[in-house]
PDB file of C-alpha atoms in Angstrom:
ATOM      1  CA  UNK A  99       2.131 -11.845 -14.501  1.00 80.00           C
ATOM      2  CA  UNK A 100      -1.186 -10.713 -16.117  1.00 92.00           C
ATOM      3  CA  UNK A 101      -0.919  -8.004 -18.780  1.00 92.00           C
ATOM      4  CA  UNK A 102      -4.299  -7.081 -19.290  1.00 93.00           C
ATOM      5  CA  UNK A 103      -5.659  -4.574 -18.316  1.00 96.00           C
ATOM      6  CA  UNK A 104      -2.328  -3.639 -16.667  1.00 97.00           C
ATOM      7  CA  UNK A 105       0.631  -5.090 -15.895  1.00 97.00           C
ATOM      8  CA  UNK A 106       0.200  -6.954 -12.308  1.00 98.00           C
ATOM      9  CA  UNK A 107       0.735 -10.135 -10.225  1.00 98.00           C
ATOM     10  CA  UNK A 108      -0.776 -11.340  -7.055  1.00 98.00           C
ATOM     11  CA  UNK A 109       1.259 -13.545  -4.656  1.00 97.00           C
ATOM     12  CA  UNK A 110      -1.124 -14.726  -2.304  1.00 96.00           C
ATOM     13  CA  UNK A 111       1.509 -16.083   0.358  1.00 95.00           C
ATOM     14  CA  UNK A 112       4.021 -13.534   0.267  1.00 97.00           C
ATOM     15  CA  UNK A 113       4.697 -13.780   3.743  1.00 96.00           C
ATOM     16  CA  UNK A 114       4.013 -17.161   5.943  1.00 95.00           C
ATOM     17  CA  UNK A 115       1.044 -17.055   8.464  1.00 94.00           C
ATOM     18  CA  UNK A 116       4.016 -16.759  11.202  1.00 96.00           C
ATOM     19  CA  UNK A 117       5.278 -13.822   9.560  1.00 97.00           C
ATOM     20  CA  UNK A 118       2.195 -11.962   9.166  1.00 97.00           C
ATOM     21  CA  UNK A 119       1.204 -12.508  12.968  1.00 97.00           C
ATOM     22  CA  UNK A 120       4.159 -10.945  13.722  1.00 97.00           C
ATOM     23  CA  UNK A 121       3.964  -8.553  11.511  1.00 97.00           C
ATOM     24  CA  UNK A 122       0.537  -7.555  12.779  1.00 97.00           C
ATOM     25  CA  UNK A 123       1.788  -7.728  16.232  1.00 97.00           C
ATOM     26  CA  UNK A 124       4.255  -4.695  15.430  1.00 97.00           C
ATOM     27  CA  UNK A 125       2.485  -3.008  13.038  1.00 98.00           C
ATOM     28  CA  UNK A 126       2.536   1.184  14.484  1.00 96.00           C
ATOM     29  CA  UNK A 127      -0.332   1.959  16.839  1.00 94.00           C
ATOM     30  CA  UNK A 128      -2.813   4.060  14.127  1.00 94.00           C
ATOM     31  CA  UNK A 129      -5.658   5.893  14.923  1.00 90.00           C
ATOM     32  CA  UNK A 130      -6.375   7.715  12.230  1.00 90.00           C
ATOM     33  CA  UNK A 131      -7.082   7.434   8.329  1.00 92.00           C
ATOM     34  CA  UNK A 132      -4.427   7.860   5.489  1.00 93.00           C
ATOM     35  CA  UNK A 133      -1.316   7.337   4.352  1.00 95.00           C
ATOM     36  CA  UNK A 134       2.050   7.490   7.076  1.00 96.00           C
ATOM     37  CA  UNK A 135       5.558   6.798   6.746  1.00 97.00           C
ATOM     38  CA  UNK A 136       6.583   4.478   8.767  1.00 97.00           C
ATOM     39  CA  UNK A 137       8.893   7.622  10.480  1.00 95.00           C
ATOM     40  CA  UNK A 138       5.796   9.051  12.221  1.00 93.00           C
ATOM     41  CA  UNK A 139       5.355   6.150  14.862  1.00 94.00           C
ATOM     42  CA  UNK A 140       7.204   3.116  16.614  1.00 96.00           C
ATOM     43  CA  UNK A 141       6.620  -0.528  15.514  1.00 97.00           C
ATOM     44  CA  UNK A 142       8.635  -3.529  16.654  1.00 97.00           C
ATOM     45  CA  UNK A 143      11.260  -5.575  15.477  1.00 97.00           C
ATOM     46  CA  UNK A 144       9.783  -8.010  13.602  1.00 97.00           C
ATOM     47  CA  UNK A 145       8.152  -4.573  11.498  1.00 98.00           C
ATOM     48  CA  UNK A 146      11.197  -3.319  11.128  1.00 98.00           C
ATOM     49  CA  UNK A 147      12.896  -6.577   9.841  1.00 97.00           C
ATOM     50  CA  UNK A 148       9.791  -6.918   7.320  1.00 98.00           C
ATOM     51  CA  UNK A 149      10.530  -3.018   5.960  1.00 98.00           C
ATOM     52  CA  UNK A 150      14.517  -3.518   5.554  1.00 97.00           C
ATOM     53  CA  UNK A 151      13.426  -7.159   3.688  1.00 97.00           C
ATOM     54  CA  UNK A 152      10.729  -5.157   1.245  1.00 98.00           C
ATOM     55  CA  UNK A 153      13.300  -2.445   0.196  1.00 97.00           C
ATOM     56  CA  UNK A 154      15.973  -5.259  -0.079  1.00 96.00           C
ATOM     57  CA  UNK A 155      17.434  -6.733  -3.492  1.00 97.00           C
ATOM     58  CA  UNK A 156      15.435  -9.906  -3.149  1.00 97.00           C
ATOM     59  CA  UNK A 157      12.010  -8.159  -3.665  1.00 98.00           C
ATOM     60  CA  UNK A 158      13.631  -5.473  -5.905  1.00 98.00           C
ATOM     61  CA  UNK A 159      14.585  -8.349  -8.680  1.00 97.00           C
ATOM     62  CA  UNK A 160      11.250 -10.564  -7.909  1.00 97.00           C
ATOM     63  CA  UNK A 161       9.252  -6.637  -9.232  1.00 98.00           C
ATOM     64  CA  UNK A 162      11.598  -6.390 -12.233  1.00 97.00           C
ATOM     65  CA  UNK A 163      11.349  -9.952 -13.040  1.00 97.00           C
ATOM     66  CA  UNK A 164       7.162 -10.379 -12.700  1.00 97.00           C
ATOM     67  CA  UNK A 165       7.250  -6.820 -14.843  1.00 97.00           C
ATOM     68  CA  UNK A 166       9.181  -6.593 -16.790  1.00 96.00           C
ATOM     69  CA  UNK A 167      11.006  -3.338 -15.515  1.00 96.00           C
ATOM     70  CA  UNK A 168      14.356  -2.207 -15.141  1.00 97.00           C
ATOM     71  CA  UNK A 169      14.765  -1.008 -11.492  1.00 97.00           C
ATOM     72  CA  UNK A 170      18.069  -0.741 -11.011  1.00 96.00           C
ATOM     73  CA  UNK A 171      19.305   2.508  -8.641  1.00 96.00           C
ATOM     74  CA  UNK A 172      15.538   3.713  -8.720  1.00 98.00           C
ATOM     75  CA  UNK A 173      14.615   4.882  -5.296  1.00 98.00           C
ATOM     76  CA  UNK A 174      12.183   3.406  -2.964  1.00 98.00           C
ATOM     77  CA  UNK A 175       9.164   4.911  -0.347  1.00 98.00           C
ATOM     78  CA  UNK A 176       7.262   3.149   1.722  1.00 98.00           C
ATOM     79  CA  UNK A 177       4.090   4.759   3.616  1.00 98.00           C
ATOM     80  CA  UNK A 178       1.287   2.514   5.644  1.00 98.00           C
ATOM     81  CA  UNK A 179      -2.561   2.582   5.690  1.00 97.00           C
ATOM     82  CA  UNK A 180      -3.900   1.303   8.818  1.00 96.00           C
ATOM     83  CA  UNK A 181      -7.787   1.963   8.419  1.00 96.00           C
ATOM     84  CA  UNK A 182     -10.234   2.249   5.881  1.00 95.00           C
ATOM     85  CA  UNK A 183     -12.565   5.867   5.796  1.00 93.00           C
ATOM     86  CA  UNK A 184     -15.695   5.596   3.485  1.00 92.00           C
ATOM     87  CA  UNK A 185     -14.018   8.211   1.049  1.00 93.00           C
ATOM     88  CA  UNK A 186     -11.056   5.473   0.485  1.00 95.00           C
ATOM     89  CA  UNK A 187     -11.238   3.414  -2.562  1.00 96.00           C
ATOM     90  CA  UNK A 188     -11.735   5.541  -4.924  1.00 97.00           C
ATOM     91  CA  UNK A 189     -10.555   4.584  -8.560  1.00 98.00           C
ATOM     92  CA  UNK A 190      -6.918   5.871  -9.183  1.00 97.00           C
ATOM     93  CA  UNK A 191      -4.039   4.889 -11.334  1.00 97.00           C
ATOM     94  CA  UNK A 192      -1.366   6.158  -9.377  1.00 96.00           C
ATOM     95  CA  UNK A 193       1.194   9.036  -9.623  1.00 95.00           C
ATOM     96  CA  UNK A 194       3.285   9.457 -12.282  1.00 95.00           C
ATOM     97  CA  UNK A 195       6.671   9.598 -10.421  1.00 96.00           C
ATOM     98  CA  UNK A 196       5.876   5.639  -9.527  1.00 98.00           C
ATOM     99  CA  UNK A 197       7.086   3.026 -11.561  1.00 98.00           C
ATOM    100  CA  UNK A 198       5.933   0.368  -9.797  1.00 98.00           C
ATOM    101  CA  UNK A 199       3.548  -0.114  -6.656  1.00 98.00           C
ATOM    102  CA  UNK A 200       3.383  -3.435  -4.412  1.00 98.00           C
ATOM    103  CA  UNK A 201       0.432  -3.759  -1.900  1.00 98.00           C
ATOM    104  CA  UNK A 202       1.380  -5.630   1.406  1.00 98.00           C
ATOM    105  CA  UNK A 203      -1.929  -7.162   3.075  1.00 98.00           C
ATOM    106  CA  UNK A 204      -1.446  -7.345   6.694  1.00 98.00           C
ATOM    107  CA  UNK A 205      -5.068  -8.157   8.243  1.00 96.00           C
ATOM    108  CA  UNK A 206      -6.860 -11.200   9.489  1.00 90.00           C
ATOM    109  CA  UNK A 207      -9.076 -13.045   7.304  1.00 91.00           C
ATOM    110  CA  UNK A 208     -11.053 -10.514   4.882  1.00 96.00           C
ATOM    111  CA  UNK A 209     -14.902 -11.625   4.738  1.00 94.00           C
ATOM    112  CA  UNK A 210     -16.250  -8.442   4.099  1.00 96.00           C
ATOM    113  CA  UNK A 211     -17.335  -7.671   0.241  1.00 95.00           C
ATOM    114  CA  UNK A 212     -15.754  -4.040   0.925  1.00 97.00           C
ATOM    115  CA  UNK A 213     -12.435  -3.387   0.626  1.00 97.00           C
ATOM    116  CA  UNK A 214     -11.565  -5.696  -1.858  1.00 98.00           C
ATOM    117  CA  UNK A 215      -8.844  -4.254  -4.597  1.00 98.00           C
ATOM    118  CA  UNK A 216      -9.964  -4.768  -7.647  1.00 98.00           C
ATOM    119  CA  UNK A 217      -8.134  -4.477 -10.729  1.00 98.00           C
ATOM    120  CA  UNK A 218      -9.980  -2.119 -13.372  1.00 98.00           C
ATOM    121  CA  UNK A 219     -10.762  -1.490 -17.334  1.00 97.00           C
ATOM    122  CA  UNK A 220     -11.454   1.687 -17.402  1.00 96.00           C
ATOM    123  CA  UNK A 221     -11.113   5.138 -14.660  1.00 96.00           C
ATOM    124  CA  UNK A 222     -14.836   5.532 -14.473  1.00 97.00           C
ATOM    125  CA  UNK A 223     -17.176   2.024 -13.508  1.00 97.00           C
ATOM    126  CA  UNK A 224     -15.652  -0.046 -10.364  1.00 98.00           C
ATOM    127  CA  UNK A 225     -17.789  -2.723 -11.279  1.00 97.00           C
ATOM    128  CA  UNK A 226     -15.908  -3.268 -14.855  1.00 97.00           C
ATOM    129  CA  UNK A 227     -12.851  -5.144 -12.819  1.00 98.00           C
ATOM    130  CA  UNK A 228     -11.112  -7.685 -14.675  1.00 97.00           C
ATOM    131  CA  UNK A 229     -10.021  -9.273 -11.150  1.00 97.00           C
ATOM    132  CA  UNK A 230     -10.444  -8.554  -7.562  1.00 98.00           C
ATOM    133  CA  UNK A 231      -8.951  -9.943  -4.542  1.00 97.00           C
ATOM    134  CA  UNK A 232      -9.431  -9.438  -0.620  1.00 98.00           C
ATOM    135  CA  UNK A 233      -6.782  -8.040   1.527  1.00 98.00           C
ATOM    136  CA  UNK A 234      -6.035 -11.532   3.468  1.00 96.00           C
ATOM    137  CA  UNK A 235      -2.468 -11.585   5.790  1.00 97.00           C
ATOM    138  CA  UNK A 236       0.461 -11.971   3.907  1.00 97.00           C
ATOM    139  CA  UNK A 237      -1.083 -11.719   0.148  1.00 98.00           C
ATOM    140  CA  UNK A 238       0.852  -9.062  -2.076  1.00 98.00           C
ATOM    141  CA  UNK A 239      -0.527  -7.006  -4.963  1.00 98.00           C
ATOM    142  CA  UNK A 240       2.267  -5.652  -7.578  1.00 98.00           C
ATOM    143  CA  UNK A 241       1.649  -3.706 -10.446  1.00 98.00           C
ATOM    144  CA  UNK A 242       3.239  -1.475 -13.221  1.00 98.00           C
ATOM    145  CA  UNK A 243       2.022   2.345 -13.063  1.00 98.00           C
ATOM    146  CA  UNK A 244       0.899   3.344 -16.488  1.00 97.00           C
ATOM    147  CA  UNK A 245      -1.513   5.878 -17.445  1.00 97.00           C
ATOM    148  CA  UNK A 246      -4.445   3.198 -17.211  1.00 97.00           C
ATOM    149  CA  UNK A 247      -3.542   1.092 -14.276  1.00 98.00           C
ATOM    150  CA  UNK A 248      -6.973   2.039 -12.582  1.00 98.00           C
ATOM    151  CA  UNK A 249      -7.704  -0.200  -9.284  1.00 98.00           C
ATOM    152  CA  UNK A 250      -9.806   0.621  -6.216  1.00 98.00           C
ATOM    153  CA  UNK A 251     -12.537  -0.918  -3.911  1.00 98.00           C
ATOM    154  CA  UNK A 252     -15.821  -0.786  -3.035  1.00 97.00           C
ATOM    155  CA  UNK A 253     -16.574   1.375   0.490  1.00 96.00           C
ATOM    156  CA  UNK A 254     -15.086  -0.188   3.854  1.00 96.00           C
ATOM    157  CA  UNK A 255     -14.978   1.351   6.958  1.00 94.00           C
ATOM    158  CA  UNK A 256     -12.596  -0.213   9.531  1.00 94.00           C
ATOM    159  CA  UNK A 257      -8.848  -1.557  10.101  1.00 95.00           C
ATOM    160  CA  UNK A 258      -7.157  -2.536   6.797  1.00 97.00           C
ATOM    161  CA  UNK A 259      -3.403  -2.566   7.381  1.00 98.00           C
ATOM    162  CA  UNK A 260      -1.499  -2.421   4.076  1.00 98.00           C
ATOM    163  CA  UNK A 261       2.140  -1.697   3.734  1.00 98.00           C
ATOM    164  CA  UNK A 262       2.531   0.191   0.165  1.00 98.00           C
ATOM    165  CA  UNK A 263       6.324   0.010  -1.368  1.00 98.00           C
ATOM    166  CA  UNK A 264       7.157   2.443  -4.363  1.00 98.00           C
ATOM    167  CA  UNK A 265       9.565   2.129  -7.215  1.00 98.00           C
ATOM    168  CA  UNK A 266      10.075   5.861  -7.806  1.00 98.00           C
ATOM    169  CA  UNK A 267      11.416   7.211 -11.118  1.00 97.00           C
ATOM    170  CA  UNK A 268      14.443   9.663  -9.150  1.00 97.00           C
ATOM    171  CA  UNK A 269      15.383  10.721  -6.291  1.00 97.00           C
ATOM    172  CA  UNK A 270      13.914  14.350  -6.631  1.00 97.00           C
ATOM    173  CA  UNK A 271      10.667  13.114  -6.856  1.00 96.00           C
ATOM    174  CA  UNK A 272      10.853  10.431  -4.358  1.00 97.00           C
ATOM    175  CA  UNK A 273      12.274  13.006  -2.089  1.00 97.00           C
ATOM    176  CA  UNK A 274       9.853  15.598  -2.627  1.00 96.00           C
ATOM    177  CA  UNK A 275       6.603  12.933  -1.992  1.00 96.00           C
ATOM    178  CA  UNK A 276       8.635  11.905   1.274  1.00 97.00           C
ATOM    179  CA  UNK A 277       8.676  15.810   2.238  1.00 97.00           C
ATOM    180  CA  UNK A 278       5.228  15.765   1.489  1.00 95.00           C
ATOM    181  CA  UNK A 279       3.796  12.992   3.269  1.00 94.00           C
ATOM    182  CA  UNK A 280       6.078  13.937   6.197  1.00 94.00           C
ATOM    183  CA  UNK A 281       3.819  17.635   6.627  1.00 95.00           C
ATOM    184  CA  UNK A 282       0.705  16.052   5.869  1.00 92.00           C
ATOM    185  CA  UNK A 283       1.557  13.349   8.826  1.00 92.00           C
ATOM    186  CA  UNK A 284       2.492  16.200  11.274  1.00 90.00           C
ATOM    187  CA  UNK A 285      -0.677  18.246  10.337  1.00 88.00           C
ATOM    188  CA  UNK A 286      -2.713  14.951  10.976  1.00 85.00           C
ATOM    189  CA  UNK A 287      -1.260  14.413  14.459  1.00 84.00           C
ATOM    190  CA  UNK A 288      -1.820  17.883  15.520  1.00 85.00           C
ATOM    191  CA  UNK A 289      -5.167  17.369  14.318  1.00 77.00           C
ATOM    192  CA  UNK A 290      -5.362  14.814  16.356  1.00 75.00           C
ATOM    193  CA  UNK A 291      -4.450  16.361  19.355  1.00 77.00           C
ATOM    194  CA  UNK A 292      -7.314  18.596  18.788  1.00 71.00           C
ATOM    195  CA  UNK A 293     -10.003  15.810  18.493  1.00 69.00           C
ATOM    196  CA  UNK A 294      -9.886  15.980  15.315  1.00 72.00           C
ATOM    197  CA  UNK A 295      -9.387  12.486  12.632  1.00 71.00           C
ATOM    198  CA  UNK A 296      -8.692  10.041  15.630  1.00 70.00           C
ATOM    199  CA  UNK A 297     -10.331   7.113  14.779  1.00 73.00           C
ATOM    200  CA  UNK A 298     -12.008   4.834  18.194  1.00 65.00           C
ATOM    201  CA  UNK A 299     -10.191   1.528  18.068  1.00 63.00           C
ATOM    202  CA  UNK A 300     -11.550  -1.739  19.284  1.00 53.00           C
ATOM    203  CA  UNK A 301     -10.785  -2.751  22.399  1.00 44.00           C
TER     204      UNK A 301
END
């Protein structure tokens, strides 16, 4: 784990090359920007198996280990980005009903200089990053939510599949994002319906 200027760890391989192809392979169909829960579409099997393994005890103790936080009984929520919209990236440090937040890379080999998380000093200069690392397949991104956890990324605009899993602080909170998410998902596919927000998709 590095402390400074947050809490965080990186775990490059955090799921094989065979696992991320698969992953990939059943990832939901996504044509538009923003955050879903994984509710909102169908994915295959081997998605499925890879969301039952995230909210699992395994990864659970690995988070409070790396840490340094007690998890125990706190809630979980997962939502997905599939693509990247030039207003994304923009420095944040998270919500405060998060404890914890682990970033699940599921892409092909990143060689763009956009879209690369970087880890920041300070909510106000991306370019004052204290480490940065491309969203390759498989390579996770965990980190304690504090008041100055600030990350983000230069401007990409394409796919850029990331699987985000929260430690939440209760279940009223958790609960009340999960409502949240779930309007804003419906609004978006109506939206969609309408021409509105669908995103062309390479053939």
């Amino acid at each position: 784990m590095t402390t400074e200027p947050f809490p965080y760890f990186v775990t490059p391989h955090f799921l094989s090359r065979e696992d991320v192809d698969a992953a990939i392979r059943d990832f939901p169909k996504i044509d538009m920007g923003g955050l879903f829960l994984p509710e909102s579409f169908a994915y295959g099997s081997a998605f499925a198996r890879l969301l039952n393994e995230l909210e699992g005890p395994q990864v659970r103790r690995i988070v409070e280990e790396k840490l340094g936080v007690d998890l125990e009984g706190k809630p979980t929520m997962i939502t997905l980005r599939a693509n990247c919209q030039a207003k994304d990236g923009r420095i944040h440090a998270d919500a405060t009903f998060k404890l914890a937040t682990l970033l699940l890379y599921l892409n092909e080999d990143w060689a763009d200089m956009g879209g690369r998380l970087r880890a920041l000093r300070s909510g106000t200069d991306i370019e004052d990053y204290a480490a940065e690392v491309a969203p390759q397949g498989g390579l996770a991104f965990c980190f304690r939510v504090q008041p100055n956890s600030w990350h983000g990324h230069k401007p990409f605009i394409g796919p850029r599949r990331y699987v985000m899993l929260n430690y939440c602080n209760d279940q009223e909170s958790r609960d009340r994002e999960v409502a949240r998410h779930r309007w804003s998902n419906r609004v978006k596919k109506v939206e969609r319906l309408l021409g509105i927000g669908k995103i062309p998709q390479a053939a």
